[in-house]
Amino acid sequence: MSRTEGQLGHPDVPNGDRNSSDSGTPNGRAHGVNSRGANGLAGDGHTGDGHTGDGQRVDAAAGRSGQAQGLPLAAYVPMGATSRYAAPKATVNPDRSKSWLQRAAPVVMAHRVQFFTALIFSFLGLVIQVWIPLILQNGITNALILRTHPLHTYVEEIAALGVCVGVFGFISRTNLFKVAYGIEFDLRNILYEHFTRMSFPFYDRVQSGQLISRANSDIRSVQMYLTFAPMILVQCSIAVVAFGFMLSISVPLAFVAMIAMPFIYVVGVRMRKSLFPVSWLIQSRLAEVATVVDENVNGVRVVRSFAAEQQQLRQLATAADRVQWSYIKDADLRARFSPLVQNLSQVGLVLVLLVGGWLVIHDHLPVASIVSFNLYLVMMQAPFMMLGMLIMMGQRASASAERIYEILDEEPTIVDGPGAVDLVESKGDVQFEHVDFAYAADSLLSKPGENNSTRYVLQDFDLHLRPGETVALVGRTGSGKSTVARVLARFYDATGGTVRVDGHDVRDLTLTSLRANIGVVLDEPFLFSISIRDNIAYGRPDASLDDVRAAAEAAGASGFIESLSEGYDTVVGERGYTLSGGQRQRIAIARALLVNPPILILDDATSAIDVKVEQRIHSALRVLMEGRTTLIIAHRLSTISLADRVVLLDDGRIMADGTHAELLASTPLYAEVLAQAASEEQTATEAAAKGEDLGLDTRGANVLEPEGGTL
């Protein structure tokens, strides 16, 4: 079946069975049926492994007239790579009524074997340590005072127990650190997986620095507490065992030693209440610093072009000063409470010396018992010293966990509807039916209307793109052209009306299958910090080098790529800024062409490309767009010439619809928009004439002919 015959997975077929219904093949692809169950798709449209049942893609190029043979059509498999790492075995409990520790417990329990192994061996090592003072007491009494037993016996026992403590400590720490890094790995994957599911309105209002901070420093704070707090509690619990030995020596003296415990508890509670808000403030302000640094690194060219280094330094200094104040406040609270928590237990030593000395003087207690008793008290000092650190870690972790849950508890607004089906073998029939759209009030893209009313970016937008038709969308800046592309790909849902693909409401289709059939090339292309080959093959990681080269040649990018020292293996800088704007746009076009979707959106995709090279790319696009539904958001007259039909958009409404000649003759606004476009094109031509290096191909007319195939 060719792609032009278009078919959907039947909604009555269960997800797990849809892959095999009426197919006669292992994956049912021959009848254009696909399922979320077969491809590991979740309800949010997130992909699992991205493979078909037999690991192959269907090349339906033969079903489209005049289709490029050098670029195989992509069937509905948006990604061809699988993760080398296992997904986290558990996730955070979604019940918001539970405490942050209860919500994080499933992640910890996913590592229960190593976790409890670490705690058990730690406890055993501490028990052995508690046993040593008793042996020491017997050794002093029997070997040194009474001389009834040889001294070497006790020395050998203590040495053997010391070796056991070392072995148990090694096993405990090894497992504990494995658990710690495992929890950090799980939390970071859980959070990042949630990022991939969040809708575009979320990213419109959340700063990237805030997300980076939560994914790094906040996760580290939570991980440290989840793993080391139980270990500290085990060490504190050994105080109970030590207290038992102290009771066996002298009950009155044991209770005297514990007199300071209630005061330590009261101070700890006050310390915890004071530290929590400051801990939250520290994490929040660290995120502000991360935001400033992120913006300055990504916008370094803008900063330097305006010589605004000092201005940005002042901004960073302000954010850093706010962090400094928070840390000083935190240090002030620690300075007040930590000495009390750590040193109140010293009162017990004083009282033991006073009361115990009186008991020894009056022959109620042997001297060796006082020695062992003091060793037990010293042994109990460490847990109480760590108690203050535990409280501080706990408040920092609590604040960090709340910040993480703040993100995890936010649900995506653009999700698969109940019973959503996969779009496969799409014909490319697109229809907007009386669509209204307004950005959310809290979105950075939102613009208030008159009297602070909702401002609609699209109003009663009604447009039909027939299969294989190329339509140019023309209008002033801010008229809503790019919003049309965002609504079609369901980056946002229409506020009113319906968007249909092949007669089906896009809200009834799975997100992954819908977007797999729509290729979008933006006016501001984003490249990853990987090789050029991997950037072009991003939508098809399993594509061969020949396919990548064919796509690059079709986009007019092969000339400058092959002139680079590493060719297609050249690693571009962050966001591709080591390349010119025109070079980045051509790689983005090649990336979309390699996926070869039935619906193509070019959002001013050649705005940064030299006019001469743009003409060469257009000659290839004319062939590639044949039989493909294409929506061109255009400013240049040369780009508009690619379209079969031109739609004039103004203030979110369609003002005119027809051919270029019809609109030029009947609509003055269209002529005005074209005049502006011509002015910009003239500016671009003059810039090119000055010899600016835009990475232009100079190998002649054959630059667009891919090796080993024809377009």
PDB file of N, CA, C and O in Angstrom, residues 65-100:
ATOM      1  N   SER A  65       4.204   9.845  -7.064  1.00  0.00           N
ATOM      2  CA  SER A  65       4.693  10.234  -8.385  1.00  0.00           C
ATOM      3  C   SER A  65       5.818  11.238  -8.266  1.00  0.00           C
ATOM      4  O   SER A  65       5.721  12.229  -7.559  1.00  0.00           O
ATOM      5  N   GLY A  66       6.869  10.972  -8.996  1.00  0.00           N
ATOM      6  CA  GLY A  66       7.982  11.908  -9.034  1.00  0.00           C
ATOM      7  C   GLY A  66       8.774  11.992  -7.751  1.00  0.00           C
ATOM      8  O   GLY A  66       9.529  12.922  -7.556  1.00  0.00           O
ATOM      9  N   GLN A  67       8.596  11.027  -6.834  1.00  0.00           N
ATOM     10  CA  GLN A  67       9.283  11.098  -5.530  1.00  0.00           C
ATOM     11  C   GLN A  67      10.769  10.825  -5.691  1.00  0.00           C
ATOM     12  O   GLN A  67      11.188  10.035  -6.524  1.00  0.00           O
ATOM     13  N   ALA A  68      11.540  11.495  -4.873  1.00  0.00           N
ATOM     14  CA  ALA A  68      12.995  11.292  -4.913  1.00  0.00           C
ATOM     15  C   ALA A  68      13.342   9.884  -4.492  1.00  0.00           C
ATOM     16  O   ALA A  68      12.976   9.442  -3.426  1.00  0.00           O
ATOM     17  N   GLN A  69      14.090   9.189  -5.342  1.00  0.00           N
ATOM     18  CA  GLN A  69      14.484   7.824  -5.020  1.00  0.00           C
ATOM     19  C   GLN A  69      15.678   7.779  -4.078  1.00  0.00           C
ATOM     20  O   GLN A  69      15.927   6.791  -3.427  1.00  0.00           O
ATOM     21  N   GLY A  70      16.461   8.880  -4.024  1.00  0.00           N
ATOM     22  CA  GLY A  70      17.649   8.883  -3.184  1.00  0.00           C
ATOM     23  C   GLY A  70      17.337   9.038  -1.708  1.00  0.00           C
ATOM     24  O   GLY A  70      18.184   8.827  -0.872  1.00  0.00           O
ATOM     25  N   LEU A  71      16.098   9.474  -1.351  1.00  0.00           N
ATOM     26  CA  LEU A  71      15.726   9.703   0.042  1.00  0.00           C
ATOM     27  C   LEU A  71      14.539   8.818   0.383  1.00  0.00           C
ATOM     28  O   LEU A  71      13.402   9.145   0.065  1.00  0.00           O
ATOM     29  N   PRO A  72      14.753   7.664   0.993  1.00  0.00           N
ATOM     30  CA  PRO A  72      13.648   6.744   1.291  1.00  0.00           C
ATOM     31  C   PRO A  72      12.653   7.377   2.250  1.00  0.00           C
ATOM     32  O   PRO A  72      13.015   8.084   3.175  1.00  0.00           O
ATOM     33  N   LEU A  73      11.370   7.116   2.007  1.00  0.00           N
ATOM     34  CA  LEU A  73      10.319   7.646   2.873  1.00  0.00           C
ATOM     35  C   LEU A  73      10.377   6.992   4.244  1.00  0.00           C
ATOM     36  O   LEU A  73      10.653   5.813   4.371  1.00  0.00           O
ATOM     37  N   ALA A  74      10.090   7.774   5.262  1.00  0.00           N
ATOM     38  CA  ALA A  74      10.104   7.262   6.634  1.00  0.00           C
ATOM     39  C   ALA A  74       8.707   6.827   7.020  1.00  0.00           C
ATOM     40  O   ALA A  74       7.783   7.612   6.999  1.00  0.00           O
ATOM     41  N   ALA A  75       8.533   5.550   7.317  1.00  0.00           N
ATOM     42  CA  ALA A  75       7.270   5.089   7.866  1.00  0.00           C
ATOM     43  C   ALA A  75       7.195   5.535   9.317  1.00  0.00           C
ATOM     44  O   ALA A  75       8.118   6.145   9.839  1.00  0.00           O
ATOM     45  N   TYR A  76       6.104   5.232   9.977  1.00  0.00           N
ATOM     46  CA  TYR A  76       5.912   5.743  11.336  1.00  0.00           C
ATOM     47  C   TYR A  76       6.829   5.037  12.329  1.00  0.00           C
ATOM     48  O   TYR A  76       6.485   4.068  12.981  1.00  0.00           O
ATOM     49  N   VAL A  77       8.049   5.469  12.373  1.00  0.00           N
ATOM     50  CA  VAL A  77       9.005   5.118  13.423  1.00  0.00           C
ATOM     51  C   VAL A  77       9.862   6.362  13.616  1.00  0.00           C
ATOM     52  O   VAL A  77      10.821   6.572  12.895  1.00  0.00           O
ATOM     53  N   PRO A  78       9.502   7.236  14.546  1.00  0.00           N
ATOM     54  CA  PRO A  78      10.188   8.523  14.635  1.00  0.00           C
ATOM     55  C   PRO A  78      11.642   8.442  15.027  1.00  0.00           C
ATOM     56  O   PRO A  78      12.432   9.272  14.637  1.00  0.00           O
ATOM     57  N   MET A  79      12.023   7.467  15.823  1.00  0.00           N
ATOM     58  CA  MET A  79      13.415   7.349  16.239  1.00  0.00           C
ATOM     59  C   MET A  79      13.870   5.913  16.023  1.00  0.00           C
ATOM     60  O   MET A  79      13.119   4.978  16.295  1.00  0.00           O
ATOM     61  N   GLY A  80      15.095   5.743  15.558  1.00  0.00           N
ATOM     62  CA  GLY A  80      15.582   4.405  15.276  1.00  0.00           C
ATOM     63  C   GLY A  80      16.648   3.933  16.232  1.00  0.00           C
ATOM     64  O   GLY A  80      17.372   3.003  15.927  1.00  0.00           O
ATOM     65  N   ALA A  81      16.787   4.594  17.373  1.00  0.00           N
ATOM     66  CA  ALA A  81      17.832   4.224  18.324  1.00  0.00           C
ATOM     67  C   ALA A  81      17.208   3.715  19.613  1.00  0.00           C
ATOM     68  O   ALA A  81      16.110   4.103  19.977  1.00  0.00           O
ATOM     69  N   THR A  82      17.888   2.833  20.267  1.00  0.00           N
ATOM     70  CA  THR A  82      17.430   2.316  21.552  1.00  0.00           C
ATOM     71  C   THR A  82      18.422   2.710  22.635  1.00  0.00           C
ATOM     72  O   THR A  82      19.608   2.860  22.384  1.00  0.00           O
ATOM     73  N   SER A  83      17.934   2.873  23.842  1.00  0.00           N
ATOM     74  CA  SER A  83      18.794   3.246  24.957  1.00  0.00           C
ATOM     75  C   SER A  83      19.626   2.053  25.414  1.00  0.00           C
ATOM     76  O   SER A  83      19.157   0.919  25.438  1.00  0.00           O
ATOM     77  N   ARG A  84      20.871   2.330  25.763  1.00  0.00           N
ATOM     78  CA  ARG A  84      21.747   1.274  26.281  1.00  0.00           C
ATOM     79  C   ARG A  84      21.533   1.058  27.770  1.00  0.00           C
ATOM     80  O   ARG A  84      22.094   0.146  28.351  1.00  0.00           O
ATOM     81  N   TYR A  85      20.754   1.906  28.395  1.00  0.00           N
ATOM     82  CA  TYR A  85      20.582   1.859  29.839  1.00  0.00           C
ATOM     83  C   TYR A  85      19.153   1.469  30.196  1.00  0.00           C
ATOM     84  O   TYR A  85      18.200   1.859  29.526  1.00  0.00           O
ATOM     85  N   ALA A  86      19.039   0.704  31.265  1.00  0.00           N
ATOM     86  CA  ALA A  86      17.720   0.289  31.726  1.00  0.00           C
ATOM     87  C   ALA A  86      17.012   1.463  32.378  1.00  0.00           C
ATOM     88  O   ALA A  86      17.634   2.308  33.026  1.00  0.00           O
ATOM     89  N   ALA A  87      15.708   1.525  32.187  1.00  0.00           N
ATOM     90  CA  ALA A  87      14.915   2.585  32.799  1.00  0.00           C
ATOM     91  C   ALA A  87      14.865   2.369  34.307  1.00  0.00           C
ATOM     92  O   ALA A  87      15.037   1.246  34.796  1.00  0.00           O
ATOM     93  N   PRO A  88      14.645   3.435  35.092  1.00  0.00           N
ATOM     94  CA  PRO A  88      14.513   3.270  36.545  1.00  0.00           C
ATOM     95  C   PRO A  88      13.429   2.264  36.879  1.00  0.00           C
ATOM     96  O   PRO A  88      12.372   2.225  36.241  1.00  0.00           O
ATOM     97  N   LYS A  89      13.690   1.414  37.882  1.00  0.00           N
ATOM     98  CA  LYS A  89      12.735   0.374  38.253  1.00  0.00           C
ATOM     99  C   LYS A  89      11.520   0.925  38.989  1.00  0.00           C
ATOM    100  O   LYS A  89      10.509   0.252  39.100  1.00  0.00           O
ATOM    101  N   ALA A  90      11.629   2.112  39.520  1.00  0.00           N
ATOM    102  CA  ALA A  90      10.525   2.726  40.261  1.00  0.00           C
ATOM    103  C   ALA A  90      10.571   4.226  40.039  1.00  0.00           C
ATOM    104  O   ALA A  90      11.566   4.771  39.557  1.00  0.00           O
ATOM    105  N   THR A  91       9.491   4.884  40.376  1.00  0.00           N
ATOM    106  CA  THR A  91       9.427   6.327  40.231  1.00  0.00           C
ATOM    107  C   THR A  91       8.892   6.945  41.507  1.00  0.00           C
ATOM    108  O   THR A  91       8.524   6.229  42.450  1.00  0.00           O
ATOM    109  N   VAL A  92       8.835   8.240  41.543  1.00  0.00           N
ATOM    110  CA  VAL A  92       8.365   8.952  42.734  1.00  0.00           C
ATOM    111  C   VAL A  92       6.876   8.724  42.908  1.00  0.00           C
ATOM    112  O   VAL A  92       6.105   8.730  41.938  1.00  0.00           O
ATOM    113  N   ASN A  93       6.449   8.486  44.144  1.00  0.00           N
ATOM    114  CA  ASN A  93       5.028   8.295  44.441  1.00  0.00           C
ATOM    115  C   ASN A  93       4.263   9.566  44.088  1.00  0.00           C
ATOM    116  O   ASN A  93       4.598  10.648  44.568  1.00  0.00           O
ATOM    117  N   PRO A  94       3.222   9.466  43.259  1.00  0.00           N
ATOM    118  CA  PRO A  94       2.505  10.677  42.829  1.00  0.00           C
ATOM    119  C   PRO A  94       1.561  11.259  43.877  1.00  0.00           C
ATOM    120  O   PRO A  94       1.009  12.342  43.668  1.00  0.00           O
ATOM    121  N   ASP A  95       1.356  10.560  44.997  1.00  0.00           N
ATOM    122  CA  ASP A  95       0.418  11.023  46.026  1.00  0.00           C
ATOM    123  C   ASP A  95       0.994  12.246  46.746  1.00  0.00           C
ATOM    124  O   ASP A  95       1.941  12.146  47.520  1.00  0.00           O
ATOM    125  N   ARG A  96       0.405  13.402  46.496  1.00  0.00           N
ATOM    126  CA  ARG A  96       0.928  14.645  47.063  1.00  0.00           C
ATOM    127  C   ARG A  96       0.642  14.776  48.553  1.00  0.00           C
ATOM    128  O   ARG A  96       1.223  15.646  49.214  1.00  0.00           O
ATOM    129  N   SER A  97      -0.261  13.953  49.080  1.00  0.00           N
ATOM    130  CA  SER A  97      -0.579  14.042  50.507  1.00  0.00           C
ATOM    131  C   SER A  97       0.509  13.405  51.377  1.00  0.00           C
ATOM    132  O   SER A  97       0.551  13.639  52.584  1.00  0.00           O
ATOM    133  N   LYS A  98       1.370  12.616  50.778  1.00  0.00           N
ATOM    134  CA  LYS A  98       2.434  11.961  51.540  1.00  0.00           C
ATOM    135  C   LYS A  98       3.603  12.913  51.758  1.00  0.00           C
ATOM    136  O   LYS A  98       3.766  13.900  51.036  1.00  0.00           O
ATOM    137  N   SER A  99       4.432  12.597  52.729  1.00  0.00           N
ATOM    138  CA  SER A  99       5.630  13.399  52.977  1.00  0.00           C
ATOM    139  C   SER A  99       6.631  13.172  51.846  1.00  0.00           C
ATOM    140  O   SER A  99       6.524  12.209  51.077  1.00  0.00           O
ATOM    141  N   TRP A 100       7.620  14.049  51.769  1.00  0.00           N
ATOM    142  CA  TRP A 100       8.577  13.922  50.671  1.00  0.00           C
ATOM    143  C   TRP A 100       9.374  12.630  50.791  1.00  0.00           C
ATOM    144  O   TRP A 100       9.748  12.026  49.768  1.00  0.00           O
TER     145      TRP A 100
END
